[in-house]
């Protein structure tokens, strides 16, 4: 019988005291995790020096508190292994246990490094096959990513070895103190310093990813439990005070009275028949990198040119932060159900939508996608809509090159080629939809080298400051993918312009959501996408400043087709949208539910009031959110969110949207509908406020044009317009003042001020100030980004 040498000697102390002896190894490993995560995140994000230090400090504080909170559990799990007599086996067992804890955090950090959003309960919203497709080819294996995963583990193992040699016995007192500290760490919430950071990218980077994941899963599980124990439909239908009760059978059903706001912009077709429709859903297309005044500079030069000949909705919203909801929102104006309408699968109820309504009136319909439309149940949804010709990865046909990178399918070049192959055979009138994919992870495609060169050229055209180039180049694959998709759309329009059906066709282009891998400035960026309505039938182009969402597209198109081109529309619908607002002034007259992921709580926009996680913000011109403490406005907005949630809960129980399903009674458009709805009782912003603010580059610097508004029914107090220019790190560069003003009751006035030019990215804040103290005496507009590269872009 062979006796192991290590069994002949025993470390001093006991299992309890030994925990404190080895805990420093885990502490140092946790510090290594934070260092790797912050260094990687900072490399991909445009942050000033002070913001980097603040982000790192907050990340460290959160990581240490998470470690303390987990300490009692780790102690409980570690005690059996620490009680082993054999030191080597003891250390190996402990290394395995603690390595799991470190590895889970490292993987969550790596996910954030790729996706630039923390992983939460959305992990449970997808099947294993969908997760495999999503991450295929996107697992980072570059040295930086390998180090992010390996370094904390190496530090842990090395630390365990040193701790065993230097302090084998530990201290019962220190272990007890660690336990007490771990229990006390549950008393305060995680440090709120992350909320003080100036943009969502920095806040997400600073947040502890394990705490985020656990918190989001806990919220999601509680919401499921709350739904299961919710009151009956009759109670839910009358629960919201001050609003009419919901129909307990069809809570979303209403008479269809959407006004034809698009009609005045369109001419009749040449032969008097209804126009063709082409709808292009561009994966990941966001306003921050596309269109006029894009905050990151525009990387879609073709779409920018097309926009100047179109109705361009610059303040447009997708209703989802991922692709799962775009088809039901865009084509059916449908609610989200629990995890997206398509997650209902075989239980999706038939309802009136753009495809089945037009097919019933003689349209030929087709849908093209280069991926497997089984993802997110898109195939089942489109078949429910009655689409006649569906082309996806499984039915693409021979002669096309599948993307060798990842598992998504055919890149956008092949998708456009496939659509063009059928273009000459299209029977009019038709409705054709195309959904792109190349602006999605892995952001790789054949021939990418040429577009990487175009990316460098575009950086020069946009005059991106030198100190920002590294952050842009860290995302070169993404920006080159944007340029590639834009180029394929250019090729598509050049080709179809030669088709005989082109003069009588309306083209609608939008993004399914804003891609998250390029860091976002604020939460609303995830939903902020362009909408382009182009047609040779257009009488004039217009830049539209009013807010609308994808829920409004189908109601608006059916109003246009029924009023201007003689089709019919349903007498009643369950549509959530109320039509596209074409006002050239900034406003929102809609109530808009939004959902970032399948498992996230809904966001909600009603009038100018935005709700996110129960927090109220005011939506301001330029699609900026400013936190608000207006209790009356929060109550008003919460009532409307609760009404939507209760209607959605009734729908989930009944699984029906309309009594006639997808075959409603069709009626002619009635002129009495010709008025955009308004939101009754929306709280106004009282007192002085900054209604709009535009920044333009001029020869001698920045020209700021501001409109101040008096929301009171009496004359305002005297105020001085104040503009503050600040650098990225927050320090003030310049102040500019206007002349003292006093506004009449419910009056407004436009003011122009000039500021020094920016040499790099900077920010402008403007507010009504007290003439004596200079302090704000009303609502201002804060932290509006201004890029030096914006000088190359023209205002709409």
PDB file of N, CA and C in Angstrom, residues 360-450:
ATOM      1  N   UNK A 360     -55.829  40.149 -50.444  1.00  0.00           N
ATOM      2  CA  UNK A 360     -57.278  40.022 -50.629  1.00  0.00           C
ATOM      3  C   UNK A 360     -57.811  41.003 -51.663  1.00  0.00           C
ATOM      4  N   UNK A 361     -57.008  42.015 -52.005  1.00  0.00           N
ATOM      5  CA  UNK A 361     -57.443  43.025 -52.978  1.00  0.00           C
ATOM      6  C   UNK A 361     -56.590  42.992 -54.248  1.00  0.00           C
ATOM      7  N   UNK A 362     -56.045  41.807 -54.548  1.00  0.00           N
ATOM      8  CA  UNK A 362     -55.420  41.589 -55.841  1.00  0.00           C
ATOM      9  C   UNK A 362     -53.915  41.740 -55.904  1.00  0.00           C
ATOM     10  N   UNK A 363     -53.245  41.968 -54.778  1.00  0.00           N
ATOM     11  CA  UNK A 363     -51.797  42.104 -54.781  1.00  0.00           C
ATOM     12  C   UNK A 363     -51.122  40.724 -54.789  1.00  0.00           C
ATOM     13  N   UNK A 364     -49.973  40.670 -55.444  1.00  0.00           N
ATOM     14  CA  UNK A 364     -49.090  39.509 -55.365  1.00  0.00           C
ATOM     15  C   UNK A 364     -48.041  39.807 -54.291  1.00  0.00           C
ATOM     16  N   UNK A 365     -47.735  38.827 -53.462  1.00  0.00           N
ATOM     17  CA  UNK A 365     -46.898  39.097 -52.293  1.00  0.00           C
ATOM     18  C   UNK A 365     -45.686  38.182 -52.256  1.00  0.00           C
ATOM     19  N   UNK A 366     -44.580  38.730 -51.771  1.00  0.00           N
ATOM     20  CA  UNK A 366     -43.345  37.962 -51.634  1.00  0.00           C
ATOM     21  C   UNK A 366     -42.500  38.473 -50.484  1.00  0.00           C
ATOM     22  N   UNK A 367     -41.725  37.575 -49.896  1.00  0.00           N
ATOM     23  CA  UNK A 367     -40.856  37.916 -48.771  1.00  0.00           C
ATOM     24  C   UNK A 367     -39.514  37.225 -48.984  1.00  0.00           C
ATOM     25  N   UNK A 368     -38.414  38.006 -48.903  1.00  0.00           N
ATOM     26  CA  UNK A 368     -37.067  37.504 -49.171  1.00  0.00           C
ATOM     27  C   UNK A 368     -36.179  37.731 -47.946  1.00  0.00           C
ATOM     28  N   UNK A 369     -35.465  36.686 -47.581  1.00  0.00           N
ATOM     29  CA  UNK A 369     -34.560  36.738 -46.435  1.00  0.00           C
ATOM     30  C   UNK A 369     -33.453  35.721 -46.680  1.00  0.00           C
ATOM     31  N   UNK A 370     -32.197  36.114 -46.443  1.00  0.00           N
ATOM     32  CA  UNK A 370     -31.075  35.218 -46.693  1.00  0.00           C
ATOM     33  C   UNK A 370     -30.777  34.256 -45.569  1.00  0.00           C
ATOM     34  N   UNK A 371     -31.554  34.311 -44.461  1.00  0.00           N
ATOM     35  CA  UNK A 371     -31.296  33.459 -43.307  1.00  0.00           C
ATOM     36  C   UNK A 371     -32.380  32.390 -43.196  1.00  0.00           C
ATOM     37  N   UNK A 372     -32.266  31.568 -42.171  1.00  0.00           N
ATOM     38  CA  UNK A 372     -33.300  30.589 -41.868  1.00  0.00           C
ATOM     39  C   UNK A 372     -34.432  31.314 -41.143  1.00  0.00           C
ATOM     40  N   UNK A 373     -35.571  31.446 -41.788  1.00  0.00           N
ATOM     41  CA  UNK A 373     -36.674  32.194 -41.186  1.00  0.00           C
ATOM     42  C   UNK A 373     -37.380  31.410 -40.087  1.00  0.00           C
ATOM     43  N   UNK A 374     -36.865  30.233 -39.757  1.00  0.00           N
ATOM     44  CA  UNK A 374     -37.335  29.562 -38.553  1.00  0.00           C
ATOM     45  C   UNK A 374     -36.894  30.316 -37.306  1.00  0.00           C
ATOM     46  N   UNK A 375     -35.826  31.111 -37.428  1.00  0.00           N
ATOM     47  CA  UNK A 375     -35.351  31.930 -36.313  1.00  0.00           C
ATOM     48  C   UNK A 375     -36.425  32.947 -35.958  1.00  0.00           C
ATOM     49  N   UNK A 376     -36.743  33.041 -34.677  1.00  0.00           N
ATOM     50  CA  UNK A 376     -37.800  33.940 -34.190  1.00  0.00           C
ATOM     51  C   UNK A 376     -39.162  33.618 -34.802  1.00  0.00           C
ATOM     52  N   UNK A 377     -39.332  32.416 -35.330  1.00  0.00           N
ATOM     53  CA  UNK A 377     -40.616  31.993 -35.920  1.00  0.00           C
ATOM     54  C   UNK A 377     -41.080  32.917 -37.043  1.00  0.00           C
ATOM     55  N   UNK A 378     -40.125  33.507 -37.773  1.00  0.00           N
ATOM     56  CA  UNK A 378     -40.524  34.429 -38.845  1.00  0.00           C
ATOM     57  C   UNK A 378     -41.264  33.692 -39.966  1.00  0.00           C
ATOM     58  N   UNK A 379     -40.836  32.471 -40.304  1.00  0.00           N
ATOM     59  CA  UNK A 379     -41.504  31.747 -41.387  1.00  0.00           C
ATOM     60  C   UNK A 379     -42.964  31.477 -41.034  1.00  0.00           C
ATOM     61  N   UNK A 380     -43.190  31.022 -39.807  1.00  0.00           N
ATOM     62  CA  UNK A 380     -44.556  30.724 -39.392  1.00  0.00           C
ATOM     63  C   UNK A 380     -45.410  31.989 -39.393  1.00  0.00           C
ATOM     64  N   UNK A 381     -44.812  33.112 -38.984  1.00  0.00           N
ATOM     65  CA  UNK A 381     -45.558  34.367 -38.982  1.00  0.00           C
ATOM     66  C   UNK A 381     -45.923  34.791 -40.401  1.00  0.00           C
ATOM     67  N   UNK A 382     -44.959  34.738 -41.319  1.00  0.00           N
ATOM     68  CA  UNK A 382     -45.236  35.181 -42.686  1.00  0.00           C
ATOM     69  C   UNK A 382     -46.222  34.251 -43.384  1.00  0.00           C
ATOM     70  N   UNK A 383     -46.166  32.962 -43.085  1.00  0.00           N
ATOM     71  CA  UNK A 383     -47.151  32.039 -43.654  1.00  0.00           C
ATOM     72  C   UNK A 383     -48.538  32.339 -43.107  1.00  0.00           C
ATOM     73  N   UNK A 384     -48.622  32.722 -41.822  1.00  0.00           N
ATOM     74  CA  UNK A 384     -49.904  33.113 -41.244  1.00  0.00           C
ATOM     75  C   UNK A 384     -50.462  34.344 -41.952  1.00  0.00           C
ATOM     76  N   UNK A 385     -49.569  35.213 -42.441  1.00  0.00           N
ATOM     77  CA  UNK A 385     -50.018  36.408 -43.174  1.00  0.00           C
ATOM     78  C   UNK A 385     -50.428  36.099 -44.602  1.00  0.00           C
ATOM     79  N   UNK A 386     -50.211  34.862 -45.048  1.00  0.00           N
ATOM     80  CA  UNK A 386     -50.623  34.457 -46.382  1.00  0.00           C
ATOM     81  C   UNK A 386     -49.665  34.846 -47.485  1.00  0.00           C
ATOM     82  N   UNK A 387     -48.376  35.124 -47.148  1.00  0.00           N
ATOM     83  CA  UNK A 387     -47.423  35.496 -48.192  1.00  0.00           C
ATOM     84  C   UNK A 387     -47.336  34.377 -49.226  1.00  0.00           C
ATOM     85  N   UNK A 388     -47.382  34.747 -50.492  1.00  0.00           N
ATOM     86  CA  UNK A 388     -47.459  33.758 -51.566  1.00  0.00           C
ATOM     87  C   UNK A 388     -46.100  33.187 -51.953  1.00  0.00           C
ATOM     88  N   UNK A 389     -45.070  33.987 -51.866  1.00  0.00           N
ATOM     89  CA  UNK A 389     -43.745  33.553 -52.337  1.00  0.00           C
ATOM     90  C   UNK A 389     -42.729  33.887 -51.253  1.00  0.00           C
ATOM     91  N   UNK A 390     -42.240  32.883 -50.535  1.00  0.00           N
ATOM     92  CA  UNK A 390     -41.300  33.088 -49.446  1.00  0.00           C
ATOM     93  C   UNK A 390     -39.963  32.450 -49.805  1.00  0.00           C
ATOM     94  N   UNK A 391     -38.925  33.276 -49.839  1.00  0.00           N
ATOM     95  CA  UNK A 391     -37.573  32.809 -50.141  1.00  0.00           C
ATOM     96  C   UNK A 391     -36.700  33.058 -48.929  1.00  0.00           C
ATOM     97  N   UNK A 392     -36.060  31.984 -48.432  1.00  0.00           N
ATOM     98  CA  UNK A 392     -35.099  32.128 -47.344  1.00  0.00           C
ATOM     99  C   UNK A 392     -33.943  31.183 -47.601  1.00  0.00           C
ATOM    100  N   UNK A 393     -33.106  30.972 -46.606  1.00  0.00           N
ATOM    101  CA  UNK A 393     -31.914  30.155 -46.788  1.00  0.00           C
ATOM    102  C   UNK A 393     -32.255  28.769 -47.334  1.00  0.00           C
ATOM    103  N   UNK A 394     -33.371  28.199 -46.893  1.00  0.00           N
ATOM    104  CA  UNK A 394     -33.719  26.834 -47.295  1.00  0.00           C
ATOM    105  C   UNK A 394     -34.251  26.763 -48.722  1.00  0.00           C
ATOM    106  N   UNK A 395     -34.722  27.884 -49.252  1.00  0.00           N
ATOM    107  CA  UNK A 395     -35.315  27.869 -50.598  1.00  0.00           C
ATOM    108  C   UNK A 395     -34.648  28.881 -51.523  1.00  0.00           C
ATOM    109  N   UNK A 396     -33.415  29.242 -51.205  1.00  0.00           N
ATOM    110  CA  UNK A 396     -32.735  30.306 -51.941  1.00  0.00           C
ATOM    111  C   UNK A 396     -32.466  29.928 -53.394  1.00  0.00           C
ATOM    112  N   UNK A 397     -32.154  28.665 -53.623  1.00  0.00           N
ATOM    113  CA  UNK A 397     -31.857  28.209 -54.972  1.00  0.00           C
ATOM    114  C   UNK A 397     -30.370  28.174 -55.253  1.00  0.00           C
ATOM    115  N   UNK A 398     -29.963  27.523 -56.331  1.00  0.00           N
ATOM    116  CA  UNK A 398     -28.529  27.378 -56.659  1.00  0.00           C
ATOM    117  C   UNK A 398     -27.948  28.655 -57.259  1.00  0.00           C
ATOM    118  N   UNK A 399     -26.606  28.703 -57.271  1.00  0.00           N
ATOM    119  CA  UNK A 399     -25.909  29.793 -57.930  1.00  0.00           C
ATOM    120  C   UNK A 399     -25.555  30.958 -57.039  1.00  0.00           C
ATOM    121  N   UNK A 400     -25.754  30.823 -55.739  1.00  0.00           N
ATOM    122  CA  UNK A 400     -25.464  31.912 -54.809  1.00  0.00           C
ATOM    123  C   UNK A 400     -24.494  31.418 -53.744  1.00  0.00           C
ATOM    124  N   UNK A 401     -23.621  32.322 -53.295  1.00  0.00           N
ATOM    125  CA  UNK A 401     -22.565  31.965 -52.341  1.00  0.00           C
ATOM    126  C   UNK A 401     -23.012  32.256 -50.919  1.00  0.00           C
ATOM    127  N   UNK A 402     -23.079  31.213 -50.121  1.00  0.00           N
ATOM    128  CA  UNK A 402     -23.428  31.395 -48.714  1.00  0.00           C
ATOM    129  C   UNK A 402     -22.257  32.030 -47.988  1.00  0.00           C
ATOM    130  N   UNK A 403     -22.540  32.790 -46.952  1.00  0.00           N
ATOM    131  CA  UNK A 403     -21.470  33.459 -46.209  1.00  0.00           C
ATOM    132  C   UNK A 403     -20.668  32.417 -45.431  1.00  0.00           C
ATOM    133  N   UNK A 404     -19.358  32.298 -45.701  1.00  0.00           N
ATOM    134  CA  UNK A 404     -18.554  31.295 -44.980  1.00  0.00           C
ATOM    135  C   UNK A 404     -18.291  31.659 -43.530  1.00  0.00           C
ATOM    136  N   UNK A 405     -18.632  32.886 -43.137  1.00  0.00           N
ATOM    137  CA  UNK A 405     -18.406  33.338 -41.763  1.00  0.00           C
ATOM    138  C   UNK A 405     -19.712  33.222 -40.985  1.00  0.00           C
ATOM    139  N   UNK A 406     -19.719  32.396 -39.942  1.00  0.00           N
ATOM    140  CA  UNK A 406     -20.919  32.230 -39.144  1.00  0.00           C
ATOM    141  C   UNK A 406     -21.923  31.316 -39.820  1.00  0.00           C
ATOM    142  N   UNK A 407     -23.124  31.287 -39.264  1.00  0.00           N
ATOM    143  CA  UNK A 407     -24.156  30.367 -39.741  1.00  0.00           C
ATOM    144  C   UNK A 407     -25.435  31.073 -40.182  1.00  0.00           C
ATOM    145  N   UNK A 408     -25.371  32.399 -40.403  1.00  0.00           N
ATOM    146  CA  UNK A 408     -26.605  33.094 -40.703  1.00  0.00           C
ATOM    147  C   UNK A 408     -27.154  32.756 -42.080  1.00  0.00           C
ATOM    148  N   UNK A 409     -26.293  32.595 -43.061  1.00  0.00           N
ATOM    149  CA  UNK A 409     -26.810  32.281 -44.387  1.00  0.00           C
ATOM    150  C   UNK A 409     -26.174  33.135 -45.464  1.00  0.00           C
ATOM    151  N   UNK A 410     -27.002  33.720 -46.321  1.00  0.00           N
ATOM    152  CA  UNK A 410     -26.508  34.461 -47.481  1.00  0.00           C
ATOM    153  C   UNK A 410     -26.307  35.940 -47.130  1.00  0.00           C
ATOM    154  N   UNK A 411     -25.149  36.493 -47.505  1.00  0.00           N
ATOM    155  CA  UNK A 411     -24.904  37.920 -47.227  1.00  0.00           C
ATOM    156  C   UNK A 411     -25.770  38.795 -48.122  1.00  0.00           C
ATOM    157  N   UNK A 412     -25.755  40.085 -47.846  1.00  0.00           N
ATOM    158  CA  UNK A 412     -26.685  40.993 -48.520  1.00  0.00           C
ATOM    159  C   UNK A 412     -26.448  41.108 -50.023  1.00  0.00           C
ATOM    160  N   UNK A 413     -25.229  40.942 -50.466  1.00  0.00           N
ATOM    161  CA  UNK A 413     -24.977  40.962 -51.907  1.00  0.00           C
ATOM    162  C   UNK A 413     -25.752  39.850 -52.603  1.00  0.00           C
ATOM    163  N   UNK A 414     -25.740  38.662 -52.018  1.00  0.00           N
ATOM    164  CA  UNK A 414     -26.461  37.539 -52.612  1.00  0.00           C
ATOM    165  C   UNK A 414     -27.968  37.724 -52.467  1.00  0.00           C
ATOM    166  N   UNK A 415     -28.404  38.300 -51.345  1.00  0.00           N
ATOM    167  CA  UNK A 415     -29.835  38.550 -51.161  1.00  0.00           C
ATOM    168  C   UNK A 415     -30.356  39.492 -52.229  1.00  0.00           C
ATOM    169  N   UNK A 416     -29.649  40.594 -52.469  1.00  0.00           N
ATOM    170  CA  UNK A 416     -30.077  41.533 -53.504  1.00  0.00           C
ATOM    171  C   UNK A 416     -30.075  40.868 -54.872  1.00  0.00           C
ATOM    172  N   UNK A 417     -29.058  40.068 -55.141  1.00  0.00           N
ATOM    173  CA  UNK A 417     -29.020  39.355 -56.430  1.00  0.00           C
ATOM    174  C   UNK A 417     -30.207  38.423 -56.573  1.00  0.00           C
ATOM    175  N   UNK A 418     -30.573  37.761 -55.490  1.00  0.00           N
ATOM    176  CA  UNK A 418     -31.721  36.833 -55.541  1.00  0.00           C
ATOM    177  C   UNK A 418     -33.023  37.599 -55.775  1.00  0.00           C
ATOM    178  N   UNK A 419     -33.191  38.745 -55.131  1.00  0.00           N
ATOM    179  CA  UNK A 419     -34.401  39.546 -55.344  1.00  0.00           C
ATOM    180  C   UNK A 419     -34.437  40.075 -56.776  1.00  0.00           C
ATOM    181  N   UNK A 420     -33.299  40.534 -57.262  1.00  0.00           N
ATOM    182  CA  UNK A 420     -33.249  41.061 -58.629  1.00  0.00           C
ATOM    183  C   UNK A 420     -33.529  39.982 -59.663  1.00  0.00           C
ATOM    184  N   UNK A 421     -33.172  38.733 -59.354  1.00  0.00           N
ATOM    185  CA  UNK A 421     -33.426  37.641 -60.294  1.00  0.00           C
ATOM    186  C   UNK A 421     -34.918  37.476 -60.560  1.00  0.00           C
ATOM    187  N   UNK A 422     -35.759  37.843 -59.605  1.00  0.00           N
ATOM    188  CA  UNK A 422     -37.209  37.722 -59.777  1.00  0.00           C
ATOM    189  C   UNK A 422     -37.869  39.024 -60.209  1.00  0.00           C
ATOM    190  N   UNK A 423     -37.105  40.118 -60.248  1.00  0.00           N
ATOM    191  CA  UNK A 423     -37.714  41.437 -60.441  1.00  0.00           C
ATOM    192  C   UNK A 423     -38.421  41.588 -61.772  1.00  0.00           C
ATOM    193  N   UNK A 424     -37.862  41.005 -62.837  1.00  0.00           N
ATOM    194  CA  UNK A 424     -38.470  41.162 -64.157  1.00  0.00           C
ATOM    195  C   UNK A 424     -39.758  40.357 -64.290  1.00  0.00           C
ATOM    196  N   UNK A 425     -39.960  39.382 -63.396  1.00  0.00           N
ATOM    197  CA  UNK A 425     -41.134  38.506 -63.494  1.00  0.00           C
ATOM    198  C   UNK A 425     -42.247  38.908 -62.519  1.00  0.00           C
ATOM    199  N   UNK A 426     -42.062  39.993 -61.793  1.00  0.00           N
ATOM    200  CA  UNK A 426     -43.063  40.396 -60.807  1.00  0.00           C
ATOM    201  C   UNK A 426     -44.360  40.811 -61.492  1.00  0.00           C
ATOM    202  N   UNK A 427     -45.478  40.328 -60.954  1.00  0.00           N
ATOM    203  CA  UNK A 427     -46.794  40.701 -61.459  1.00  0.00           C
ATOM    204  C   UNK A 427     -47.334  41.858 -60.618  1.00  0.00           C
ATOM    205  N   UNK A 428     -47.784  42.882 -61.270  1.00  0.00           N
ATOM    206  CA  UNK A 428     -48.274  44.065 -60.566  1.00  0.00           C
ATOM    207  C   UNK A 428     -49.784  43.969 -60.368  1.00  0.00           C
ATOM    208  N   UNK A 429     -50.308  44.610 -59.322  1.00  0.00           N
ATOM    209  CA  UNK A 429     -49.542  45.248 -58.245  1.00  0.00           C
ATOM    210  C   UNK A 429     -48.965  44.197 -57.297  1.00  0.00           C
ATOM    211  N   UNK A 430     -47.877  44.540 -56.642  1.00  0.00           N
ATOM    212  CA  UNK A 430     -47.257  43.577 -55.744  1.00  0.00           C
ATOM    213  C   UNK A 430     -46.808  44.258 -54.454  1.00  0.00           C
ATOM    214  N   UNK A 431     -46.686  43.440 -53.431  1.00  0.00           N
ATOM    215  CA  UNK A 431     -46.068  43.826 -52.162  1.00  0.00           C
ATOM    216  C   UNK A 431     -44.885  42.897 -51.947  1.00  0.00           C
ATOM    217  N   UNK A 432     -43.691  43.470 -51.912  1.00  0.00           N
ATOM    218  CA  UNK A 432     -42.467  42.691 -51.740  1.00  0.00           C
ATOM    219  C   UNK A 432     -41.723  43.215 -50.524  1.00  0.00           C
ATOM    220  N   UNK A 433     -41.293  42.315 -49.667  1.00  0.00           N
ATOM    221  CA  UNK A 433     -40.503  42.696 -48.494  1.00  0.00           C
ATOM    222  C   UNK A 433     -39.175  41.965 -48.533  1.00  0.00           C
ATOM    223  N   UNK A 434     -38.122  42.667 -48.133  1.00  0.00           N
ATOM    224  CA  UNK A 434     -36.769  42.113 -48.114  1.00  0.00           C
ATOM    225  C   UNK A 434     -36.147  42.442 -46.767  1.00  0.00           C
ATOM    226  N   UNK A 435     -35.551  41.439 -46.117  1.00  0.00           N
ATOM    227  CA  UNK A 435     -34.942  41.597 -44.798  1.00  0.00           C
ATOM    228  C   UNK A 435     -33.462  41.242 -44.889  1.00  0.00           C
ATOM    229  N   UNK A 436     -32.584  42.212 -44.621  1.00  0.00           N
ATOM    230  CA  UNK A 436     -31.144  42.002 -44.765  1.00  0.00           C
ATOM    231  C   UNK A 436     -30.567  41.364 -43.505  1.00  0.00           C
ATOM    232  N   UNK A 437     -29.264  41.006 -43.547  1.00  0.00           N
ATOM    233  CA  UNK A 437     -28.652  40.334 -42.401  1.00  0.00           C
ATOM    234  C   UNK A 437     -27.206  40.742 -42.150  1.00  0.00           C
ATOM    235  N   UNK A 438     -26.513  41.345 -43.110  1.00  0.00           N
ATOM    236  CA  UNK A 438     -25.056  41.504 -42.986  1.00  0.00           C
ATOM    237  C   UNK A 438     -24.623  42.480 -41.908  1.00  0.00           C
ATOM    238  N   UNK A 439     -25.513  43.361 -41.467  1.00  0.00           N
ATOM    239  CA  UNK A 439     -25.176  44.269 -40.361  1.00  0.00           C
ATOM    240  C   UNK A 439     -25.520  43.606 -39.029  1.00  0.00           C
ATOM    241  N   UNK A 440     -24.996  42.417 -38.848  1.00  0.00           N
ATOM    242  CA  UNK A 440     -25.220  41.604 -37.656  1.00  0.00           C
ATOM    243  C   UNK A 440     -23.934  40.851 -37.369  1.00  0.00           C
ATOM    244  N   UNK A 441     -23.725  40.520 -36.095  1.00  0.00           N
ATOM    245  CA  UNK A 441     -22.571  39.669 -35.811  1.00  0.00           C
ATOM    246  C   UNK A 441     -22.627  38.463 -36.747  1.00  0.00           C
ATOM    247  N   UNK A 442     -21.529  38.119 -37.394  1.00  0.00           N
ATOM    248  CA  UNK A 442     -20.154  38.365 -37.024  1.00  0.00           C
ATOM    249  C   UNK A 442     -19.527  39.576 -37.733  1.00  0.00           C
ATOM    250  N   UNK A 443     -20.330  40.315 -38.501  1.00  0.00           N
ATOM    251  CA  UNK A 443     -19.845  41.468 -39.249  1.00  0.00           C
ATOM    252  C   UNK A 443     -18.674  41.089 -40.157  1.00  0.00           C
ATOM    253  N   UNK A 444     -18.814  39.967 -40.816  1.00  0.00           N
ATOM    254  CA  UNK A 444     -17.809  39.524 -41.793  1.00  0.00           C
ATOM    255  C   UNK A 444     -18.531  38.998 -43.026  1.00  0.00           C
ATOM    256  N   UNK A 445     -17.926  39.235 -44.186  1.00  0.00           N
ATOM    257  CA  UNK A 445     -18.543  38.852 -45.448  1.00  0.00           C
ATOM    258  C   UNK A 445     -17.459  38.773 -46.514  1.00  0.00           C
ATOM    259  N   UNK A 446     -17.684  38.039 -47.598  1.00  0.00           N
ATOM    260  CA  UNK A 446     -16.690  37.963 -48.673  1.00  0.00           C
ATOM    261  C   UNK A 446     -16.440  39.346 -49.284  1.00  0.00           C
ATOM    262  N   UNK A 447     -15.171  39.633 -49.569  1.00  0.00           N
ATOM    263  CA  UNK A 447     -14.806  40.912 -50.171  1.00  0.00           C
ATOM    264  C   UNK A 447     -14.759  42.059 -49.199  1.00  0.00           C
ATOM    265  N   UNK A 448     -14.602  41.778 -47.921  1.00  0.00           N
ATOM    266  CA  UNK A 448     -14.660  42.831 -46.907  1.00  0.00           C
ATOM    267  C   UNK A 448     -13.482  43.795 -46.987  1.00  0.00           C
ATOM    268  N   UNK A 449     -12.360  43.330 -47.523  1.00  0.00           N
ATOM    269  CA  UNK A 449     -11.177  44.182 -47.591  1.00  0.00           C
ATOM    270  C   UNK A 449     -11.434  45.499 -48.306  1.00  0.00           C
ATOM    271  N   UNK A 450     -12.192  45.452 -49.395  1.00  0.00           N
ATOM    272  CA  UNK A 450     -12.474  46.675 -50.148  1.00  0.00           C
ATOM    273  C   UNK A 450     -13.290  47.654 -49.315  1.00  0.00           C
TER     274      UNK A 450
END
